[in-house]
Short mmCIF file of C-alpha atoms and ligand atoms in Angstrom, two decimals:
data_model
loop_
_atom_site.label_atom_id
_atom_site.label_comp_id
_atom_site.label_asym_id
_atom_site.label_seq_id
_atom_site.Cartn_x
_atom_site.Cartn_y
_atom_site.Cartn_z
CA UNK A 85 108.09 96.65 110.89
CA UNK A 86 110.04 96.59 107.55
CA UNK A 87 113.35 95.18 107.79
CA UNK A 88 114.80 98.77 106.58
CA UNK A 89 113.73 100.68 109.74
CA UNK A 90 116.18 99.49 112.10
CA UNK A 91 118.98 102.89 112.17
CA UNK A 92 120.80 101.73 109.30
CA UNK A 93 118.52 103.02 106.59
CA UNK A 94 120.71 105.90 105.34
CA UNK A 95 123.14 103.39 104.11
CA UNK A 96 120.95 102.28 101.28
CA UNK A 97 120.85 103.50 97.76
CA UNK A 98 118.19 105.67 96.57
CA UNK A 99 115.56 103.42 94.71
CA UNK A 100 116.04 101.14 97.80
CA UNK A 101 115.22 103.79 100.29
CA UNK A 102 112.34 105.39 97.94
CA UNK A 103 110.43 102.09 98.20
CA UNK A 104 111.15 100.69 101.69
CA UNK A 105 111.79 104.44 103.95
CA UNK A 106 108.63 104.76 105.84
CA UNK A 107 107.02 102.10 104.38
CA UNK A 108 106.64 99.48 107.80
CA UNK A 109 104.37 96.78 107.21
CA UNK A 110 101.14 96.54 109.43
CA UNK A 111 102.44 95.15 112.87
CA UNK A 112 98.76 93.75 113.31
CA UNK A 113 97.60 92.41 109.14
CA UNK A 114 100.99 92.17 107.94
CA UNK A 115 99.82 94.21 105.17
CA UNK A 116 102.40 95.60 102.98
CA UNK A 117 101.40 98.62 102.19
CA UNK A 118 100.01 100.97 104.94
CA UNK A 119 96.47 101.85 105.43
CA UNK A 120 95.09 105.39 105.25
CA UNK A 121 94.15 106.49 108.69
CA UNK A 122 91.43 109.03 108.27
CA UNK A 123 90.65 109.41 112.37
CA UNK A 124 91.12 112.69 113.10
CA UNK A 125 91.59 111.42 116.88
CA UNK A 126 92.75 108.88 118.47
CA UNK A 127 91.53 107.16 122.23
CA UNK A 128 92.88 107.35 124.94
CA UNK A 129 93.39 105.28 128.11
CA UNK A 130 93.60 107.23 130.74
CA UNK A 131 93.78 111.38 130.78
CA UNK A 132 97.01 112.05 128.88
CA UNK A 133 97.86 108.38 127.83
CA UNK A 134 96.95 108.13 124.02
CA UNK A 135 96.82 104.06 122.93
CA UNK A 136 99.67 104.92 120.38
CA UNK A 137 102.17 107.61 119.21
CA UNK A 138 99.10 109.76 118.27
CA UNK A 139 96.45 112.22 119.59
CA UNK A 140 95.31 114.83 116.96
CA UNK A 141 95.91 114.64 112.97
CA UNK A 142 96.76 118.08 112.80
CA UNK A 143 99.35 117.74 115.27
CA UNK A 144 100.68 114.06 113.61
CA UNK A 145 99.24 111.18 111.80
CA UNK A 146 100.84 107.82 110.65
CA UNK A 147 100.47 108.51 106.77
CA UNK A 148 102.47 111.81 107.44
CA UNK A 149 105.01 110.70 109.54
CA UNK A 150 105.82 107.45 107.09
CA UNK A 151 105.43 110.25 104.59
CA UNK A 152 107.94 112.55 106.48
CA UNK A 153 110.56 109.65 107.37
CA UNK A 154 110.72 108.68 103.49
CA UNK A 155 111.22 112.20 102.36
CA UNK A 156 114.03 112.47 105.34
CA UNK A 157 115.99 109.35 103.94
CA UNK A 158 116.00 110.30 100.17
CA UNK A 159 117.19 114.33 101.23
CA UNK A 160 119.42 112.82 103.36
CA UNK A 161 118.37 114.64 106.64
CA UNK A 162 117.99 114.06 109.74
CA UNK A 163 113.99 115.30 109.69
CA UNK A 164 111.09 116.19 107.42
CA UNK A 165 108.21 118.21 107.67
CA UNK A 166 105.27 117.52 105.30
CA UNK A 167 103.03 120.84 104.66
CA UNK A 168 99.45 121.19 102.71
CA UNK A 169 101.35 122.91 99.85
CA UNK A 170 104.80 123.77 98.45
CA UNK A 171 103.31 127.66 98.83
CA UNK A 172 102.51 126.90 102.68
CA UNK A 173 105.56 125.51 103.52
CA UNK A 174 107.63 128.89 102.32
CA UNK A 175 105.32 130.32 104.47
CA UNK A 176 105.75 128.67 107.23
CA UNK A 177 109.18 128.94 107.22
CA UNK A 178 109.01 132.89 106.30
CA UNK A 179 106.78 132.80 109.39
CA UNK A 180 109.68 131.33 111.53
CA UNK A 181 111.45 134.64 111.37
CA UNK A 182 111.19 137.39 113.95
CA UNK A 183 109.63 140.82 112.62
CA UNK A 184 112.83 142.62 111.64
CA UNK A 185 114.59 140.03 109.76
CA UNK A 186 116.11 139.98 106.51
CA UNK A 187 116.15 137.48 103.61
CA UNK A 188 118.75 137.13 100.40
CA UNK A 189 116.69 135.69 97.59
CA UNK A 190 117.87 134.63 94.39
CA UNK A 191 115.83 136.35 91.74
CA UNK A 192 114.49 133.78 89.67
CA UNK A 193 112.34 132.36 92.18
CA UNK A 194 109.26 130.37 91.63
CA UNK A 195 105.94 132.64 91.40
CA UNK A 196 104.24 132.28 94.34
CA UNK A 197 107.29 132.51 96.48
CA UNK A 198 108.20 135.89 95.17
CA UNK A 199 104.12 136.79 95.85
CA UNK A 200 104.75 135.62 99.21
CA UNK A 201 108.20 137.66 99.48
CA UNK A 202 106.59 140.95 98.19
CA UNK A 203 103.22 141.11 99.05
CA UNK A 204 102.99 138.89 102.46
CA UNK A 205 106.44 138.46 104.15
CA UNK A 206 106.90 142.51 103.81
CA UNK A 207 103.61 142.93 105.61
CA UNK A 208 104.97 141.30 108.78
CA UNK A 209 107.96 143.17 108.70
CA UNK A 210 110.39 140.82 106.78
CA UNK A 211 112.37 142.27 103.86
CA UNK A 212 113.95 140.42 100.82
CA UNK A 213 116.56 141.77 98.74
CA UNK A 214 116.49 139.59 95.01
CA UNK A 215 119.84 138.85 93.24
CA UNK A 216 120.34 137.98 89.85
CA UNK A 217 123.64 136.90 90.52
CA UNK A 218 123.50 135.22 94.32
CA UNK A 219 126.99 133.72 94.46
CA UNK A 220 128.72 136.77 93.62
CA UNK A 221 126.43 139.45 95.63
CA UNK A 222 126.08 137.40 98.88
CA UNK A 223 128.22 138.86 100.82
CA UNK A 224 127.36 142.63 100.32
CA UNK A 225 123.81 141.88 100.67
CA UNK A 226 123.72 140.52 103.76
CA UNK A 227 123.29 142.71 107.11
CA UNK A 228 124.98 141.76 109.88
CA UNK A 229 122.88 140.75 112.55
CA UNK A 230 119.73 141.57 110.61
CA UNK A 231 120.04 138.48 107.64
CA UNK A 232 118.52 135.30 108.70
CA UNK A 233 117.58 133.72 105.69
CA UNK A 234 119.71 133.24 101.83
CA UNK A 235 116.80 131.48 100.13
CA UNK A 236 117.90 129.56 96.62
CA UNK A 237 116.12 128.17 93.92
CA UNK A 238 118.39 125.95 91.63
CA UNK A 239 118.12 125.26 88.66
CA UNK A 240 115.73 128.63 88.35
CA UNK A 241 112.41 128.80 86.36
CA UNK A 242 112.10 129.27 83.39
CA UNK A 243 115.37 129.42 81.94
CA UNK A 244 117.22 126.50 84.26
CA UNK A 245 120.25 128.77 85.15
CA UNK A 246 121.98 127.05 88.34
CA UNK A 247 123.02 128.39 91.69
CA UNK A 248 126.60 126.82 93.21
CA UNK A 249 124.85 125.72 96.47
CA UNK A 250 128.57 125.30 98.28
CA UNK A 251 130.10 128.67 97.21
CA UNK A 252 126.80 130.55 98.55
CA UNK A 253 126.58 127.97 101.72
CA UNK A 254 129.90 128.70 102.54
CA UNK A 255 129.33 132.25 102.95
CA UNK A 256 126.09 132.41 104.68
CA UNK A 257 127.08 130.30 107.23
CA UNK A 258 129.84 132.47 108.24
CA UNK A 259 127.52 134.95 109.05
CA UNK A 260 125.25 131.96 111.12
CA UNK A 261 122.38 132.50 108.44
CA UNK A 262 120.60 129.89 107.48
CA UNK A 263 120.15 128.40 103.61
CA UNK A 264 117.31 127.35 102.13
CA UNK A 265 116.83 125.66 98.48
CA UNK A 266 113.67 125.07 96.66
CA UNK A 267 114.61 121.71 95.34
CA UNK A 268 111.15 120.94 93.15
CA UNK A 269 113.03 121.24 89.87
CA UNK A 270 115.46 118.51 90.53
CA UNK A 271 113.05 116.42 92.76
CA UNK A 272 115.64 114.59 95.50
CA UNK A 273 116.86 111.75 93.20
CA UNK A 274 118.82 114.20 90.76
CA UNK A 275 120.02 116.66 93.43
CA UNK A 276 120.79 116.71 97.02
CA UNK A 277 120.88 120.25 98.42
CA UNK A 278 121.75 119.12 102.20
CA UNK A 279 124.79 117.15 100.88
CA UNK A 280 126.03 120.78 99.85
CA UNK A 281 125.43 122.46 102.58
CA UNK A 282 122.36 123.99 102.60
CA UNK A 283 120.07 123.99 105.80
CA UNK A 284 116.63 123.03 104.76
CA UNK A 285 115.31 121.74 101.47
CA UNK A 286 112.02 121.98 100.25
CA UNK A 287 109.88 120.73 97.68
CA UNK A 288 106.21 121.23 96.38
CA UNK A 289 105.78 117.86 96.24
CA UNK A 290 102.83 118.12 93.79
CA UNK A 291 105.87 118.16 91.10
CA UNK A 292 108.12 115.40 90.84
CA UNK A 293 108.06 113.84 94.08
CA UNK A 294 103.99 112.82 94.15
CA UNK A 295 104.88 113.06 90.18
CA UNK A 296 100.92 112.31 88.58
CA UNK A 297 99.14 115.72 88.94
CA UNK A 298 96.83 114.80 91.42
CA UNK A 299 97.72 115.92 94.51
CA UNK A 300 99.15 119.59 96.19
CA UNK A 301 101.40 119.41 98.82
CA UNK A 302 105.06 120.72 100.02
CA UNK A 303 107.71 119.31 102.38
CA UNK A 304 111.12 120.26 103.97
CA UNK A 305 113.88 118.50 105.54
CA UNK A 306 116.63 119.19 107.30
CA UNK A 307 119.18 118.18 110.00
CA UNK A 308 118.77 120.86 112.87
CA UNK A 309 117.66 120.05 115.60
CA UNK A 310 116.57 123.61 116.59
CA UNK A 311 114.83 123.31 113.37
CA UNK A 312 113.12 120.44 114.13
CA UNK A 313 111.39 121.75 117.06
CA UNK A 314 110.71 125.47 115.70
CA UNK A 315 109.10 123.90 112.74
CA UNK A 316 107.15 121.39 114.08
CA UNK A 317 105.61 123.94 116.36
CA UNK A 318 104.57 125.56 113.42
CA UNK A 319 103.46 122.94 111.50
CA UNK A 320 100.66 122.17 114.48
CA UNK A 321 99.98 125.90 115.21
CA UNK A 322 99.49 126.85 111.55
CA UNK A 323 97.93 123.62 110.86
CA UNK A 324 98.63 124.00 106.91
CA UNK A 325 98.83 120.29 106.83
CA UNK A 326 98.59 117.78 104.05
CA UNK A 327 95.64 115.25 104.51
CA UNK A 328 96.44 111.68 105.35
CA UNK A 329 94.86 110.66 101.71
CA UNK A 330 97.59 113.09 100.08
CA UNK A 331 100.30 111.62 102.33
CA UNK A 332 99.65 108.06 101.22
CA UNK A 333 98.85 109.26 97.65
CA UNK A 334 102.27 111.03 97.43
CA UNK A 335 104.41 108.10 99.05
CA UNK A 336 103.38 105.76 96.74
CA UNK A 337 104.05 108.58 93.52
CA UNK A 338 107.48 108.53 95.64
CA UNK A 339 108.52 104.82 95.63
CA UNK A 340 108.83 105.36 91.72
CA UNK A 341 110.69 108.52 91.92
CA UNK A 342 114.03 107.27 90.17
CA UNK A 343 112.55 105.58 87.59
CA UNK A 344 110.55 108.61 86.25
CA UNK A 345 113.20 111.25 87.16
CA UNK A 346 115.63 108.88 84.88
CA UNK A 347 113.01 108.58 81.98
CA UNK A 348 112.08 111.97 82.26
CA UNK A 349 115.90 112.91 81.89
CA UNK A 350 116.30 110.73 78.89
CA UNK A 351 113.33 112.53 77.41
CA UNK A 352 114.65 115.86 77.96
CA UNK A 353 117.80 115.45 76.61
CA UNK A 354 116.59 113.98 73.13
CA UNK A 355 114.11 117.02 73.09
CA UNK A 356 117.34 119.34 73.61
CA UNK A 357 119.34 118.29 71.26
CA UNK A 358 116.94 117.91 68.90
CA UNK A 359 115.69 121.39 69.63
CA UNK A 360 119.51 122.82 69.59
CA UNK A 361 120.05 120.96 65.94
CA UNK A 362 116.59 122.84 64.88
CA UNK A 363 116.60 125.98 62.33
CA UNK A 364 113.70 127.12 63.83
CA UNK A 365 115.02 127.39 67.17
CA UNK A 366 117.02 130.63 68.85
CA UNK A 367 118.59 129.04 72.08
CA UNK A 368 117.81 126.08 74.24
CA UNK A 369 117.83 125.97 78.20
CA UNK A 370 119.07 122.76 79.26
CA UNK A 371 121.79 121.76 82.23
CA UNK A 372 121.83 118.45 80.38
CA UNK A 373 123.80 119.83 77.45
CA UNK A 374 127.53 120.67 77.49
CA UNK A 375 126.54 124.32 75.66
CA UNK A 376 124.71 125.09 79.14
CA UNK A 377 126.18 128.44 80.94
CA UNK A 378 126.62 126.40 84.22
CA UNK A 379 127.00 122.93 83.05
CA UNK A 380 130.28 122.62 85.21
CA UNK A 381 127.76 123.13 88.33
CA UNK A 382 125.31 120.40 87.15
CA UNK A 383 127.94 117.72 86.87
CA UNK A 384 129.45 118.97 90.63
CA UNK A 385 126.01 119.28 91.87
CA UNK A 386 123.68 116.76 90.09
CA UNK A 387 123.48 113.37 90.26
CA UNK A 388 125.46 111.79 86.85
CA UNK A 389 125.71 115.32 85.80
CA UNK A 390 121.57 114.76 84.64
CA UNK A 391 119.75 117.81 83.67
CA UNK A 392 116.27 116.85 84.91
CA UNK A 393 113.27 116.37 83.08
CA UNK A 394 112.83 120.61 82.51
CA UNK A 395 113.68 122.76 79.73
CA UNK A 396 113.25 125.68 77.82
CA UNK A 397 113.74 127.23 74.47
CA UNK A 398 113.35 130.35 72.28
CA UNK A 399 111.98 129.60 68.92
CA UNK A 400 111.34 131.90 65.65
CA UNK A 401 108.27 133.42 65.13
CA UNK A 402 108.01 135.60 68.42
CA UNK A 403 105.34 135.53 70.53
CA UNK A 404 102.89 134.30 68.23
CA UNK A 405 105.23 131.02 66.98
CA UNK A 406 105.66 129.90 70.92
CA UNK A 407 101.34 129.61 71.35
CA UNK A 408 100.98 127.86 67.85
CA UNK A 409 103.44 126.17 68.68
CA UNK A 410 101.62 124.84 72.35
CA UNK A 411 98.62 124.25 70.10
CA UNK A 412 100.58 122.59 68.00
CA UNK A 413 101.70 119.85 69.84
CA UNK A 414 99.32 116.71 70.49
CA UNK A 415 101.46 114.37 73.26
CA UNK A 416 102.38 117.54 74.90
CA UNK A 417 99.75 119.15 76.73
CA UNK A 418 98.82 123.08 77.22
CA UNK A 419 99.19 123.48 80.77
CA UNK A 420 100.73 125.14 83.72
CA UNK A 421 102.46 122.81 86.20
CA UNK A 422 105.28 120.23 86.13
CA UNK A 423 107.41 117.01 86.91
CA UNK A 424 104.28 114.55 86.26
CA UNK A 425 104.32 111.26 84.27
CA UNK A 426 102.37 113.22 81.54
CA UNK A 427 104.75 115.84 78.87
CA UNK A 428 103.81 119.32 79.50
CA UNK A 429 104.52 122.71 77.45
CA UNK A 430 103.72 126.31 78.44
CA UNK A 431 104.77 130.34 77.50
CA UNK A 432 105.88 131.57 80.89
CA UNK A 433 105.40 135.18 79.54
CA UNK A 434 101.91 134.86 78.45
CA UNK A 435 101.02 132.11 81.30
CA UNK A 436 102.95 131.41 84.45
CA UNK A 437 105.27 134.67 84.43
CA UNK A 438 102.57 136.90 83.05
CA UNK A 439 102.56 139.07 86.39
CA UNK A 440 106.09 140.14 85.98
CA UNK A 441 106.49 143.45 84.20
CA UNK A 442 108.37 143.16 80.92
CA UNK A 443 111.55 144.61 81.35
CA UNK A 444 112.11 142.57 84.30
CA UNK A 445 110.96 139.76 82.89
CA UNK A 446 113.62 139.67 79.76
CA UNK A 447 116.27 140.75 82.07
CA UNK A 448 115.88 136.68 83.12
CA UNK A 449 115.68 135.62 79.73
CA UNK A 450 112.04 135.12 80.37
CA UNK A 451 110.94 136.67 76.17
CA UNK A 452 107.54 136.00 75.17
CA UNK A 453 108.78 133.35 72.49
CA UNK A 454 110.59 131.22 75.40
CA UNK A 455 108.23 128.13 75.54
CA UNK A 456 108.95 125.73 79.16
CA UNK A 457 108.57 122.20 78.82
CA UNK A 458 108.05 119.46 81.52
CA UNK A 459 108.96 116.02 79.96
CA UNK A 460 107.00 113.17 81.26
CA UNK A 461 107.60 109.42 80.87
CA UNK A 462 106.41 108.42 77.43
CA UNK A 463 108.25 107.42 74.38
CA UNK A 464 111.32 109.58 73.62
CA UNK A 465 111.10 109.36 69.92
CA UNK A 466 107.14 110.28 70.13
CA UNK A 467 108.27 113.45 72.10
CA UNK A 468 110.81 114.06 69.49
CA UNK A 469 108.80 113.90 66.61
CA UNK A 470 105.89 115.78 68.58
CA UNK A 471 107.75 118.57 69.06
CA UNK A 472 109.40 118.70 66.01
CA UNK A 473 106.62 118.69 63.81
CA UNK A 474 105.00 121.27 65.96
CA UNK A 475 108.08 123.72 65.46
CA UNK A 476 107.54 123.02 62.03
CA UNK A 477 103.93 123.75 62.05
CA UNK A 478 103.84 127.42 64.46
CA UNK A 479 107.08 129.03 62.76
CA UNK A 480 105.76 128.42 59.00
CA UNK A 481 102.29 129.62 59.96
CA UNK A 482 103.68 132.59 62.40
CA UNK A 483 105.78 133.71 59.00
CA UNK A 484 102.60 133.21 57.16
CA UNK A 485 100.74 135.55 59.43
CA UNK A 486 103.90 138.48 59.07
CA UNK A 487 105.40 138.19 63.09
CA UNK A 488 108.05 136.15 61.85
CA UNK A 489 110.48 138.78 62.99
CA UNK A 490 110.96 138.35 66.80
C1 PLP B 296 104.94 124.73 92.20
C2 PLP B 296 106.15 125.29 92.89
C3 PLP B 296 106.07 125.85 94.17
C4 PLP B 296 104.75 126.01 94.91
O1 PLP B 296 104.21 124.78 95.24
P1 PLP B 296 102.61 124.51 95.38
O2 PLP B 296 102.59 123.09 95.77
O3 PLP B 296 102.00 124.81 94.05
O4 PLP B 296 102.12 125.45 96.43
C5 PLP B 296 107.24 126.31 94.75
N1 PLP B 296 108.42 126.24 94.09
C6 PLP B 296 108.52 125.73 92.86
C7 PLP B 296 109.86 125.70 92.20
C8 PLP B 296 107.40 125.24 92.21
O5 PLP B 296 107.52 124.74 90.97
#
């Protein structure tokens, strides 16, 4: 076993625990890195007495559970609970809830988790109220006796705006309800939602956290031990479970989390300032920068006060400046998605936020010239000049074409 598993693990530091948590060598090779253990089951010598720890992959397998125990470590919690997608494991934990029940939602959430609030929670009789403002309408949301759930998503997507996890903790929990927060923006090395009271943090760990686009797969953790068991039973009766070739895949895109959440950080704050300095550019959306609307809950609630490797700005031009612009750019690519090694750009209004009607849509900022960018791990000053030069490029042409008024 590696030296780190031995009880005492929490007390490392995070790029410690990212490379060692979970990671036991082979008690038979020696080898240092674990095997993948495709066997879906596993013998055993007499009825009921499995050789090991394991009898069915759905129900656990060892590249999930090293997986699982890594995750734990870097959240901070007690448990984790890996899932087949970031989407399934909002499900799952939607599906913990008893017909009847009521959720708080921030507005702002991620897409698929408001598709799954609207269209599929409702249909099993759970109802979510959406706030744009969470940590002041809290408390006259909630129904006593019928609110289970305040569900958080901080910073928010697409325009980074950040939720004080404490203040909204602090409130739910006198009521006994339970908080959730949809970490995937921050990945667990910028921000610890557990450490601030929330109850369970998850992640779609095809962001950040397996961080090189190539595989889909979600995770929560948490310290409850009520949790733990209502969960897990879930996890095996739903059976939305990652495969053991995604589990290994993602823990080793894990043991290099801090290194590319730091670069990616570095990246994105060049690109914001540069983008703030820019005449060609309206606003910028950055908890990195001291001009941010909730900086002062970034440097509470973030690790160094960093901003993260996501950002997003309004440029000049309108609609059609923001996709020259994405054309533009030749580092960057055109593509949905974040928190890889590679520099993304998108138009959440055209692309990922497309299925939100208008009005609603600019209520959160969300315009059709706001362009999102996920900064990867190459060279800052290539980004830089990258993105520069394709401002340059889409709000001269967009002029040229007569939509320079936005
Ligand atoms: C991508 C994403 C999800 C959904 O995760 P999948 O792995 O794509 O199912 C949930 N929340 C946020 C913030 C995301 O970015």
């Amino acid at each position: 076993m590696g030296s780190l598993d031995n009880g005492h693990s929490t007390e490392r530091r995070f790029g410690t625990l990212a490379v060692h948590a979970g990671a036991p060598h082979d008690p038979s090779t020696g080898a240092v890195i674990a095997p993948i253990s495709l066997s879906t089951t596993y013998a055993q010598t007499s009825v009921g007495s499995p050789v090991g720890l394991y009898e069915y992959t759905r129900s656990s397998n060892p590249n999930r559970d090293n997986f699982e125990e890594a995750i734990a470590a870097l959240e901070h919690g007690k448990y984790a609970l890996a899932f087949s997608s970031g989407s399934a494991t909002t499900a799952v934990i939607l599906q913990s809830l008893a017909a009847g029940s009521h959720v708080v939602s921030v507005s702002d959430v991620y897409g698929g988790t408001h598709r799954y609030f609207t269209k599929v929670a409702s249909a099993h009789g759970v109802e979510v109220s959406f706030s744009p403002a969470i940590e002041q309408e809290v408390e006259k949301l909630i129904r006593p006796g019928e609110t289970k759930l305040v569900w958080i998503e901080s910073p928010s997507n697409p325009t980074l705006g950040l939720v004080d996890i404490r203040a909204v903790s602090e409130i739910a929990h006198k009521h006994g309800i339970t908080v959730v927060v949809d970490n995937t923006f921050m990945s667990p090395y910028v921000q610890n939602p557990l450490l601030h009271g929330a109850d369970i943090v998850v992640h779609s760990v095809t962001k950040y956290i397996n961080g090189h686009s190539d595989v889909l797969m979600g995770v929560a953790a948490f310290n409850s031990d009520v949790l733990k068991e209502r969960l897990t039973f879930l996890q095996n009766a739903i059976g939305a479970v990652p495969s053991p070739f995604d589990c290994w895949l993602a823990h080793r895109g894990l043991k290099t989390l801090h290194l590319r959440a730091r670069e990616a950080t570095k990246n994105a704050t060049v690109i914001a300032q540069a983008l703030e300095s820019s005449p060609h550019v309206i606003s910028v959306n950055y908890p990195g920068l001291d001009s941010h609307k909730h900086r002062a809950i970034a440097l509470k609630q973030h690790r160094d006060g960093m901003g993260g490797g996501m950002l997003s700005f309004r440029l000049k031009g309108g609609q059609t400046a923001a996709h020259l612009f994405c054309k533009y750019t030749k580092v960057f690519t055109l593509a949905e998605s974040l928190g890889g090694v590679e520099s993304l750009v998108e138009v959440p209004a055209s692309m990922t936020h497309a299925g939100i009607p208008k009005a609603e849509r600019e209520a959160s900022g969300v315009f059709d010239d706001l362009v999102r960018v996920s900064c990867g791990v190459e060279d800052a000053e290539d980004l830089k000049a990258d993105v520069l030069n394709a401002l340059g490029l889409a709000v001269a042409d967009a002029e040229k074409k007569g939509n320079g008024k936005s």
